[in-house]
Amino acid sequence: MLKHFHFQSSSIMLFALFLVGCSSTSETRSDLAEYSFLDSTKSFLELNSTRSNGAVVDKGNFYPKSAYSFSYRYCANSSQQAKNDVAEYLDLAKRTCDANIGTLVHQETASWCVYNANTVEERPIFSARISSTELWADLCLDGPFVTLRVIENTNAPSNEWLSAAQVLGYQPYSIHRTLISDSDASGVTNYTAQPNVVTQPQVWTEESQFIYTNKGQTVCLFEQPKGSSLGHTYQGAVMQAYKGRVKVLATAKFKGDIRIAPALEKVDWYSEAYIDAAANSWFVCG
């Protein structure tokens, strides 16, 4: 198989490791990927000390994120290294998808590897997202801040995985969904930081149910205006829940998405304000 691929030297080692990461359950589970992109990602991070000196972030305590999502961040040595890492990681995602006989479908939240692309039989295999930003230059002295995220099923039944993937951002095939082109996906490194579940109030998770039934709980909401590469996180306490919505008394505003940001950096805001949003727009943050 290797003779059909052309890599950079570092990618040769990585793809060999990724082949070794073949799922032991693939012989009996037709709904699981033969090659794990999560294993490939971890090998990608271990290839040099710059990547391996990062940290796992966004540790979801609630299902389905706790079961399927892996997020990681590190400081690149230079802008060029960050650019190279982004290109190499997206290339790795494509090769892994090809090896699983899948197709990459570039959505606004991430690039999803799927079976039977753009048909009613389309099913997700995994998703890949990587971004590079210099917004926290004081914490990354030599280069940009790189974050990446993988969403993948490793052993769950296919129906359970399909539902979880949709909560985590996968948009099933329809004539209404929004896709971006291959060229746009290769050039744009800042995907939407969170799945757009705000427009899907019918989607409930363990976390949104917990928030809805726990008055006084500290929660946060991330807002990323269209065209913005940063966004802000609002933090406050649950005051009221009604008709699938939660009203929060917000008392703090932070720079970026605090689930992946390297530091809690407050910005000037009101001393307090009420924010009313769908229950699944909020996440537990304290």
Short mmCIF file of N, CA, C and O in Angstrom, two decimals, residues 58 65 109 129 149 168-169 191-197 222 224 257 259-260 283:
data_model
loop_
_atom_site.label_atom_id
_atom_site.label_comp_id
_atom_site.label_asym_id
_atom_site.label_seq_id
_atom_site.Cartn_x
_atom_site.Cartn_y
_atom_site.Cartn_z
N ASP A 58 -10.05 21.03 26.51
CA ASP A 58 -11.48 20.81 26.29
C ASP A 58 -11.90 19.42 26.74
O ASP A 58 -12.48 18.64 25.99
N LYS A 65 -19.27 14.28 24.11
CA LYS A 65 -17.90 14.77 23.95
C LYS A 65 -16.90 13.91 24.71
O LYS A 65 -15.81 13.61 24.21
N THR A 109 -17.78 23.31 10.46
CA THR A 109 -17.22 23.02 11.78
C THR A 109 -15.93 22.23 11.70
O THR A 109 -15.12 22.28 12.62
N ARG A 129 -10.00 18.88 12.56
CA ARG A 129 -9.98 20.34 12.53
C ARG A 129 -8.66 20.81 13.10
O ARG A 129 -8.20 20.30 14.13
N ARG A 149 -8.44 19.16 16.72
CA ARG A 149 -9.50 18.39 17.35
C ARG A 149 -9.88 17.22 16.45
O ARG A 149 -9.98 17.37 15.23
N LEU A 168 -22.09 16.73 17.95
CA LEU A 168 -20.74 17.30 17.96
C LEU A 168 -20.42 18.07 16.68
O LEU A 168 -19.28 18.50 16.50
N GLY A 169 -21.40 18.25 15.80
CA GLY A 169 -21.17 19.14 14.67
C GLY A 169 -21.37 18.58 13.29
O GLY A 169 -21.38 19.33 12.31
N TYR A 191 -11.67 27.00 11.57
CA TYR A 191 -13.05 26.54 11.50
C TYR A 191 -13.83 27.14 12.65
O TYR A 191 -13.28 27.60 13.63
N THR A 192 -15.18 27.11 12.54
CA THR A 192 -16.01 27.53 13.65
C THR A 192 -15.61 26.75 14.89
O THR A 192 -15.48 25.53 14.85
N ALA A 193 -15.44 27.45 15.99
CA ALA A 193 -14.87 26.80 17.18
C ALA A 193 -15.77 25.74 17.78
O ALA A 193 -15.31 24.80 18.37
N GLN A 194 -17.08 25.89 17.65
CA GLN A 194 -18.01 24.91 18.22
C GLN A 194 -19.09 24.57 17.21
O GLN A 194 -19.48 25.40 16.39
N PRO A 195 -19.59 23.34 17.26
CA PRO A 195 -20.70 22.97 16.38
C PRO A 195 -21.88 23.92 16.57
O PRO A 195 -22.16 24.37 17.67
N ASN A 196 -22.57 24.21 15.48
CA ASN A 196 -23.64 25.18 15.53
C ASN A 196 -24.94 24.55 16.04
O ASN A 196 -25.95 24.49 15.35
N VAL A 197 -24.90 24.04 17.26
CA VAL A 197 -26.09 23.41 17.83
C VAL A 197 -27.09 24.43 18.34
O VAL A 197 -28.20 24.07 18.70
N PHE A 222 -20.21 30.44 24.48
CA PHE A 222 -19.22 30.98 23.55
C PHE A 222 -19.93 31.58 22.35
O PHE A 222 -20.82 30.97 21.75
N GLN A 224 -19.16 33.48 18.66
CA GLN A 224 -18.18 33.84 17.63
C GLN A 224 -18.91 34.51 16.47
O GLN A 224 -19.50 33.84 15.62
N ASP A 257 -12.52 31.25 23.16
CA ASP A 257 -13.25 30.11 23.70
C ASP A 257 -12.43 29.53 24.85
O ASP A 257 -11.36 28.96 24.62
N ARG A 259 -12.51 27.00 26.50
CA ARG A 259 -12.25 25.56 26.50
C ARG A 259 -10.95 25.21 25.80
O ARG A 259 -10.37 24.16 26.04
N ILE A 260 -10.50 26.09 24.92
CA ILE A 260 -9.24 25.82 24.22
C ILE A 260 -8.24 26.97 24.36
O ILE A 260 -7.09 26.83 23.95
N PHE A 283 -22.47 25.62 28.35
CA PHE A 283 -21.67 24.49 28.83
C PHE A 283 -21.22 24.76 30.26
O PHE A 283 -21.09 25.91 30.67
#
